[in-house]
Amino acid sequence: IMKVLNPWDIIEQYADDPLKILEELGGYYEVLKDKEGNRLTPLVGYAGKYQTSDGKELQYVGDVYANFAKAEEHPGAIAWFTKVLWEKLITRTPTVYVGPQMGGVAVAQFLAYHAYVNRYPARYACAEKIVTQVKTDTLREQSELQFARHSVNPGDSVIIAEDVLNNFSTTSQLIGLVEKQGGHVRAITALLNRSMTIKDEYIHNGKSILVIPLVYKPYPEYKQDDPEVVKDIEKDNVVRKPKNEWGKLMEPLKAMRLAMASNGS
């Protein structure tokens, strides 16, 4: 019988380092490099995209991926992450925590739970991605965020909650959706903000909104023709859908670490 991972043992050991906890839960990946800086394990593709000069849409890529879906497999871990996060937000008490499907669902729901048990009752709402145009031979799939099962009401005070923040594109859509319903966004929160450009505030239509993550740790991302990554792109040393192909990242990483340990490097 396979032994069940106990997140509490990990949390007790690494309580001051949430990303280390995520790593021990199997949800954190960082490229290994040799002494010359060459990548020994694959790059990762990010959700953010850009257009090339000839009109192609390509992913940004990078060296680090925080996969909080692996932590979601352990509700105790998500409960702990969000309890610490809620304590950072305690001076801001919204009426609704809103999370986008899928990464923000558990974060927003647990934040609302912590508010409830501490007698700051708040609702939870999920904004769902609804397909508005199916993919064809000539058109990409189109989708937009909508409130389907849940709602934001006029006058609601809202904190937007996500797992990872970077380019804030989904966040921007969500702010617009909340405001369309008559709500007011008081803050944006996440388990990790890895943005290189946005730290403490996000400007949306000229309005400053506080950004309060559990962890702020910026990681660079690259266009695929960037000199930092072009050799790896040419060799197809990249996993483009990390969450869907997590084993393709973690297996070579573990193998390379074992090889390096046995060689004393």
mmCIF file of C-alpha atoms in Angstrom:
data_model
loop_
_atom_site.group_PDB
_atom_site.id
_atom_site.type_symbol
_atom_site.label_atom_id
_atom_site.label_comp_id
_atom_site.label_asym_id
_atom_site.label_seq_id
_atom_site.Cartn_x
_atom_site.Cartn_y
_atom_site.Cartn_z
ATOM 1 C CA ILE A 1 0.000 0.000 0.000
ATOM 2 C CA MET A 2 1.409 3.385 -1.003
ATOM 3 C CA LYS A 3 2.090 5.675 1.947
ATOM 4 C CA VAL A 4 -0.129 8.770 2.018
ATOM 5 C CA LEU A 5 1.822 12.042 2.046
ATOM 6 C CA ASN A 6 1.170 13.977 5.264
ATOM 7 C CA PRO A 7 1.254 17.710 4.461
ATOM 8 C CA TRP A 8 1.340 18.658 8.149
ATOM 9 C CA ASP A 9 4.792 17.117 8.577
ATOM 10 C CA ILE A 10 5.997 19.224 5.642
ATOM 11 C CA ILE A 11 4.284 22.401 6.874
ATOM 12 C CA GLU A 12 5.786 22.052 10.350
ATOM 13 C CA GLN A 13 9.250 21.705 8.855
ATOM 14 C CA TYR A 14 9.020 24.531 6.291
ATOM 15 C CA ALA A 15 6.418 26.876 7.773
ATOM 16 C CA ASP A 16 8.478 29.946 6.854
ATOM 17 C CA ASP A 17 8.860 28.943 3.193
ATOM 18 C CA PRO A 18 5.568 28.306 1.316
ATOM 19 C CA LEU A 19 7.322 27.543 -1.977
ATOM 20 C CA LYS A 20 9.418 24.870 -0.272
ATOM 21 C CA ILE A 21 6.191 23.346 1.033
ATOM 22 C CA LEU A 22 4.844 23.364 -2.525
ATOM 23 C CA GLU A 23 8.055 21.713 -3.736
ATOM 24 C CA GLU A 24 7.769 18.969 -1.101
ATOM 25 C CA LEU A 25 4.178 18.399 -2.230
ATOM 26 C CA GLY A 26 5.478 17.831 -5.754
ATOM 27 C CA GLY A 27 4.217 21.108 -7.204
ATOM 28 C CA TYR A 28 7.320 23.222 -7.786
ATOM 29 C CA TYR A 29 9.654 22.941 -10.760
ATOM 30 C CA GLU A 30 12.850 24.839 -11.517
ATOM 31 C CA VAL A 31 15.201 24.125 -14.423
ATOM 32 C CA LEU A 32 18.540 22.556 -13.543
ATOM 33 C CA LYS A 33 21.569 24.073 -15.271
ATOM 34 C CA ASP A 34 25.204 23.045 -15.559
ATOM 35 C CA LYS A 35 28.131 25.260 -14.534
ATOM 36 C CA GLU A 36 28.088 26.958 -17.934
ATOM 37 C CA GLY A 37 24.400 27.831 -17.612
ATOM 38 C CA ASN A 38 23.129 25.247 -20.095
ATOM 39 C CA ARG A 39 19.725 23.791 -19.267
ATOM 40 C CA LEU A 40 19.803 20.142 -18.249
ATOM 41 C CA THR A 41 16.012 19.920 -17.891
ATOM 42 C CA PRO A 42 13.206 21.462 -19.974
ATOM 43 C CA LEU A 43 11.900 24.989 -20.120
ATOM 44 C CA VAL A 44 8.207 25.465 -19.310
ATOM 45 C CA GLY A 45 5.499 27.166 -21.316
ATOM 46 C CA TYR A 46 3.448 29.865 -19.583
ATOM 47 C CA ALA A 47 -0.184 30.856 -20.054
ATOM 48 C CA GLY A 48 0.805 34.332 -21.265
ATOM 49 C CA LYS A 49 1.088 34.777 -25.031
ATOM 50 C CA TYR A 50 2.445 37.357 -27.456
ATOM 51 C CA GLN A 51 2.189 37.995 -31.167
ATOM 52 C CA THR A 52 5.189 37.795 -33.471
ATOM 53 C CA SER A 53 5.812 40.284 -36.252
ATOM 54 C CA ASP A 54 4.259 37.870 -38.759
ATOM 55 C CA GLY A 55 1.064 37.513 -36.694
ATOM 56 C CA LYS A 56 1.744 34.191 -34.966
ATOM 57 C CA GLU A 57 0.661 33.760 -31.347
ATOM 58 C CA LEU A 58 3.325 32.119 -29.194
ATOM 59 C CA GLN A 59 3.714 31.270 -25.506
ATOM 60 C CA TYR A 60 6.155 32.928 -23.211
ATOM 61 C CA VAL A 61 8.542 30.410 -21.649
ATOM 62 C CA GLY A 62 10.631 30.290 -18.493
ATOM 63 C CA ASP A 63 12.626 28.296 -15.966
ATOM 64 C CA VAL A 64 10.161 28.031 -13.070
ATOM 65 C CA TYR A 65 6.635 26.700 -12.636
ATOM 66 C CA ALA A 66 4.536 26.735 -9.477
ATOM 67 C CA ASN A 67 1.802 24.113 -9.879
ATOM 68 C CA PHE A 68 -0.622 24.694 -7.007
ATOM 69 C CA ALA A 69 -2.897 22.025 -8.468
ATOM 70 C CA LYS A 70 -0.602 19.544 -6.703
ATOM 71 C CA ALA A 71 -1.246 21.312 -3.397
ATOM 72 C CA GLU A 72 -4.999 21.225 -4.071
ATOM 73 C CA GLU A 73 -4.771 17.435 -3.810
ATOM 74 C CA HIS A 74 -4.110 18.034 -0.094
ATOM 75 C CA PRO A 75 -6.910 20.220 1.335
ATOM 76 C CA GLY A 76 -4.928 20.596 4.556
ATOM 77 C CA ALA A 77 -2.122 22.282 2.634
ATOM 78 C CA ILE A 78 -4.471 24.688 0.829
ATOM 79 C CA ALA A 79 -6.170 25.373 4.168
ATOM 80 C CA TRP A 80 -2.801 26.317 5.679
ATOM 81 C CA PHE A 81 -1.685 28.462 2.713
ATOM 82 C CA THR A 82 -4.952 30.379 2.715
ATOM 83 C CA LYS A 83 -5.076 30.787 6.510
ATOM 84 C CA VAL A 84 -1.712 32.547 6.438
ATOM 85 C CA LEU A 85 -2.890 34.572 3.443
ATOM 86 C CA TRP A 86 -6.193 35.477 5.140
ATOM 87 C CA GLU A 87 -4.254 36.817 8.130
ATOM 88 C CA LYS A 88 -2.484 39.210 5.746
ATOM 89 C CA LEU A 89 -5.873 40.354 4.465
ATOM 90 C CA ILE A 90 -7.657 40.629 7.817
ATOM 91 C CA THR A 91 -7.852 44.445 7.770
ATOM 92 C CA ARG A 92 -9.766 44.223 4.481
ATOM 93 C CA THR A 93 -13.061 42.412 4.922
ATOM 94 C CA PRO A 94 -14.938 41.942 1.621
ATOM 95 C CA THR A 95 -18.445 40.654 1.162
ATOM 96 C CA VAL A 96 -17.262 38.277 -1.579
ATOM 97 C CA TYR A 97 -14.042 36.449 -2.448
ATOM 98 C CA VAL A 98 -14.038 35.852 -6.209
ATOM 99 C CA GLY A 99 -11.823 33.265 -7.886
ATOM 100 C CA PRO A 100 -11.493 32.481 -11.589
ATOM 101 C CA GLN A 101 -11.842 28.906 -12.811
ATOM 102 C CA MET A 102 -9.815 26.805 -12.105
ATOM 103 C CA GLY A 103 -6.779 28.127 -10.230
ATOM 104 C CA GLY A 104 -8.654 30.585 -8.045
ATOM 105 C CA VAL A 105 -11.497 28.321 -6.954
ATOM 106 C CA ALA A 106 -9.855 26.659 -3.943
ATOM 107 C CA VAL A 107 -8.066 29.857 -2.895
ATOM 108 C CA ALA A 108 -11.224 31.990 -2.891
ATOM 109 C CA GLN A 109 -13.352 29.309 -1.260
ATOM 110 C CA PHE A 110 -10.910 28.672 1.579
ATOM 111 C CA LEU A 111 -10.446 32.412 2.170
ATOM 112 C CA ALA A 112 -14.207 32.728 2.579
ATOM 113 C CA TYR A 113 -14.116 29.774 4.985
ATOM 114 C CA HIS A 114 -11.391 31.365 7.135
ATOM 115 C CA ALA A 115 -13.374 34.591 7.173
ATOM 116 C CA TYR A 116 -16.435 32.669 8.359
ATOM 117 C CA VAL A 117 -14.719 30.799 11.209
ATOM 118 C CA ASN A 118 -13.213 34.095 12.391
ATOM 119 C CA ARG A 119 -16.656 35.752 12.347
ATOM 120 C CA TYR A 120 -16.065 37.863 9.251
ATOM 121 C CA PRO A 121 -18.760 36.239 7.092
ATOM 122 C CA ALA A 122 -18.228 36.550 3.365
ATOM 123 C CA ARG A 123 -19.499 34.764 0.292
ATOM 124 C CA TYR A 124 -17.500 32.948 -2.367
ATOM 125 C CA ALA A 125 -18.067 33.191 -6.104
ATOM 126 C CA CYS A 126 -16.439 31.454 -9.042
ATOM 127 C CA ALA A 127 -16.140 33.109 -12.449
ATOM 128 C CA GLU A 128 -16.252 30.421 -15.124
ATOM 129 C CA LYS A 129 -14.613 30.359 -18.531
ATOM 130 C CA ILE A 130 -17.405 30.053 -21.091
ATOM 131 C CA VAL A 131 -16.576 29.183 -24.714
ATOM 132 C CA THR A 132 -18.088 31.772 -27.049
ATOM 133 C CA GLN A 133 -16.516 30.531 -30.303
ATOM 134 C CA VAL A 134 -15.422 26.957 -30.912
ATOM 135 C CA LYS A 135 -12.123 26.316 -32.649
ATOM 136 C CA THR A 136 -12.258 25.900 -36.420
ATOM 137 C CA ASP A 137 -9.650 25.485 -39.140
ATOM 138 C CA THR A 138 -9.397 29.262 -39.449
ATOM 139 C CA LEU A 139 -10.387 30.567 -35.998
ATOM 140 C CA ARG A 140 -9.006 30.028 -32.521
ATOM 141 C CA GLU A 141 -11.325 29.092 -29.673
ATOM 142 C CA GLN A 142 -12.735 32.193 -28.016
ATOM 143 C CA SER A 143 -13.878 32.327 -24.398
ATOM 144 C CA GLU A 144 -14.797 34.827 -21.721
ATOM 145 C CA LEU A 145 -15.276 34.843 -17.971
ATOM 146 C CA GLN A 146 -18.868 34.847 -16.755
ATOM 147 C CA PHE A 147 -20.740 34.344 -13.514
ATOM 148 C CA ALA A 148 -22.930 31.305 -14.126
ATOM 149 C CA ARG A 149 -23.620 29.416 -10.886
ATOM 150 C CA HIS A 150 -22.549 32.300 -8.610
ATOM 151 C CA SER A 151 -22.995 36.056 -8.656
ATOM 152 C CA VAL A 152 -21.641 39.398 -7.519
ATOM 153 C CA ASN A 153 -24.320 41.869 -6.454
ATOM 154 C CA PRO A 154 -24.404 45.658 -6.774
ATOM 155 C CA GLY A 155 -22.482 47.198 -3.878
ATOM 156 C CA ASP A 156 -20.477 44.058 -3.112
ATOM 157 C CA SER A 157 -16.948 44.579 -1.828
ATOM 158 C CA VAL A 158 -14.701 42.064 -3.599
ATOM 159 C CA ILE A 159 -11.273 40.539 -3.177
ATOM 160 C CA ILE A 160 -10.100 38.688 -6.270
ATOM 161 C CA ALA A 161 -8.197 35.521 -5.370
ATOM 162 C CA GLU A 162 -5.962 33.476 -7.683
ATOM 163 C CA ASP A 163 -3.272 30.847 -7.316
ATOM 164 C CA VAL A 164 -0.552 32.552 -9.411
ATOM 165 C CA LEU A 165 -0.360 36.117 -10.706
ATOM 166 C CA ASN A 166 1.893 37.179 -13.559
ATOM 167 C CA ASN A 167 0.588 39.175 -16.520
ATOM 168 C CA PHE A 168 -2.766 39.969 -14.827
ATOM 169 C CA SER A 169 -4.729 39.361 -18.053
ATOM 170 C CA THR A 170 -7.306 37.109 -16.350
ATOM 171 C CA THR A 171 -7.338 39.487 -13.387
ATOM 172 C CA SER A 172 -8.158 42.409 -15.655
ATOM 173 C CA GLN A 173 -11.063 40.484 -17.207
ATOM 174 C CA LEU A 174 -12.328 39.583 -13.753
ATOM 175 C CA ILE A 175 -12.181 43.171 -12.496
ATOM 176 C CA GLY A 176 -14.223 44.263 -15.504
ATOM 177 C CA LEU A 177 -16.755 41.494 -14.868
ATOM 178 C CA VAL A 178 -17.110 42.419 -11.172
ATOM 179 C CA GLU A 179 -17.561 46.108 -11.998
ATOM 180 C CA LYS A 180 -20.134 45.251 -14.664
ATOM 181 C CA GLN A 181 -22.155 43.556 -11.909
ATOM 182 C CA GLY A 182 -21.894 46.660 -9.717
ATOM 183 C CA GLY A 183 -19.200 45.310 -7.382
ATOM 184 C CA HIS A 184 -16.064 47.087 -6.195
ATOM 185 C CA VAL A 185 -12.656 45.354 -6.175
ATOM 186 C CA ARG A 186 -10.803 46.206 -2.959
ATOM 187 C CA ALA A 187 -7.719 44.044 -3.469
ATOM 188 C CA ILE A 188 -6.139 41.270 -5.520
ATOM 189 C CA THR A 189 -4.562 38.330 -3.737
ATOM 190 C CA ALA A 190 -2.811 35.090 -4.697
ATOM 191 C CA LEU A 191 -0.639 32.349 -3.300
ATOM 192 C CA LEU A 192 2.209 33.567 -5.540
ATOM 193 C CA ASN A 193 2.810 36.780 -7.461
ATOM 194 C CA ARG A 194 5.666 36.069 -9.861
ATOM 195 C CA SER A 195 5.279 39.213 -11.979
ATOM 196 C CA MET A 196 8.461 41.093 -12.896
ATOM 197 C CA THR A 197 6.561 44.384 -13.256
ATOM 198 C CA ILE A 198 3.625 44.383 -10.802
ATOM 199 C CA LYS A 199 4.278 44.154 -7.086
ATOM 200 C CA ASP A 200 2.154 46.121 -4.614
ATOM 201 C CA GLU A 201 -0.481 47.657 -6.866
ATOM 202 C CA TYR A 202 -2.227 47.017 -10.161
ATOM 203 C CA ILE A 203 -3.539 49.897 -12.218
ATOM 204 C CA HIS A 204 -6.850 49.101 -13.911
ATOM 205 C CA ASN A 205 -8.407 51.850 -16.029
ATOM 206 C CA GLY A 206 -6.455 54.448 -14.065
ATOM 207 C CA LYS A 207 -7.488 53.047 -10.664
ATOM 208 C CA SER A 208 -4.931 51.636 -8.210
ATOM 209 C CA ILE A 209 -5.813 48.266 -6.656
ATOM 210 C CA LEU A 210 -3.733 46.691 -3.876
ATOM 211 C CA VAL A 211 -1.938 43.420 -4.637
ATOM 212 C CA ILE A 212 -1.395 41.257 -1.535
ATOM 213 C CA PRO A 213 0.062 37.794 -2.236
ATOM 214 C CA LEU A 214 1.209 35.108 0.161
ATOM 215 C CA VAL A 215 4.572 35.136 -1.642
ATOM 216 C CA TYR A 216 6.044 37.719 -3.987
ATOM 217 C CA LYS A 217 8.892 36.242 -5.995
ATOM 218 C CA PRO A 218 9.408 37.517 -9.550
ATOM 219 C CA TYR A 219 10.573 35.085 -12.198
ATOM 220 C CA PRO A 220 11.579 36.182 -15.704
ATOM 221 C CA GLU A 221 9.717 34.960 -18.747
ATOM 222 C CA TYR A 222 11.076 34.995 -22.279
ATOM 223 C CA LYS A 223 9.845 35.272 -25.824
ATOM 224 C CA GLN A 224 10.863 32.219 -27.802
ATOM 225 C CA ASP A 225 13.428 34.125 -29.886
ATOM 226 C CA ASP A 226 15.107 35.594 -26.812
ATOM 227 C CA PRO A 227 18.852 34.781 -26.754
ATOM 228 C CA GLU A 228 18.375 33.340 -23.239
ATOM 229 C CA VAL A 229 16.230 30.491 -24.554
ATOM 230 C CA VAL A 230 16.619 30.262 -28.327
ATOM 231 C CA LYS A 231 18.955 27.223 -28.203
ATOM 232 C CA ASP A 232 16.507 25.298 -26.043
ATOM 233 C CA ILE A 233 13.573 26.218 -28.281
ATOM 234 C CA GLU A 234 15.495 24.997 -31.334
ATOM 235 C CA LYS A 235 16.130 21.672 -29.563
ATOM 236 C CA ASP A 236 12.466 21.551 -28.456
ATOM 237 C CA ASN A 237 13.694 21.400 -24.868
ATOM 238 C CA VAL A 238 10.396 22.747 -23.563
ATOM 239 C CA VAL A 239 7.222 21.348 -21.996
ATOM 240 C CA ARG A 240 4.485 23.611 -23.319
ATOM 241 C CA LYS A 241 1.582 22.503 -21.101
ATOM 242 C CA PRO A 242 3.222 21.921 -17.706
ATOM 243 C CA LYS A 243 0.125 21.017 -15.676
ATOM 244 C CA ASN A 244 -1.045 18.531 -18.300
ATOM 245 C CA GLU A 245 2.428 17.025 -18.710
ATOM 246 C CA TRP A 246 3.796 17.330 -15.189
ATOM 247 C CA GLY A 247 5.577 13.983 -15.343
ATOM 248 C CA LYS A 248 7.619 15.169 -18.328
ATOM 249 C CA LEU A 249 9.081 17.837 -16.054
ATOM 250 C CA MET A 250 9.439 16.060 -12.748
ATOM 251 C CA GLU A 251 10.844 12.728 -13.957
ATOM 252 C CA PRO A 252 13.933 14.168 -15.732
ATOM 253 C CA LEU A 253 14.395 16.631 -12.854
ATOM 254 C CA LYS A 254 14.502 13.809 -10.295
ATOM 255 C CA ALA A 255 16.775 11.708 -12.513
ATOM 256 C CA MET A 256 19.176 14.601 -13.062
ATOM 257 C CA ARG A 257 19.294 15.425 -9.349
ATOM 258 C CA LEU A 258 20.109 11.800 -8.517
ATOM 259 C CA ALA A 259 22.830 11.751 -11.176
ATOM 260 C CA MET A 260 24.336 14.985 -9.897
ATOM 261 C CA ALA A 261 24.235 13.741 -6.296
ATOM 262 C CA SER A 262 25.970 10.477 -7.215
ATOM 263 C CA ASN A 263 28.649 12.435 -9.087
ATOM 264 C CA GLY A 264 29.096 14.826 -6.190
ATOM 265 C CA SER A 265 28.234 17.862 -8.300
#
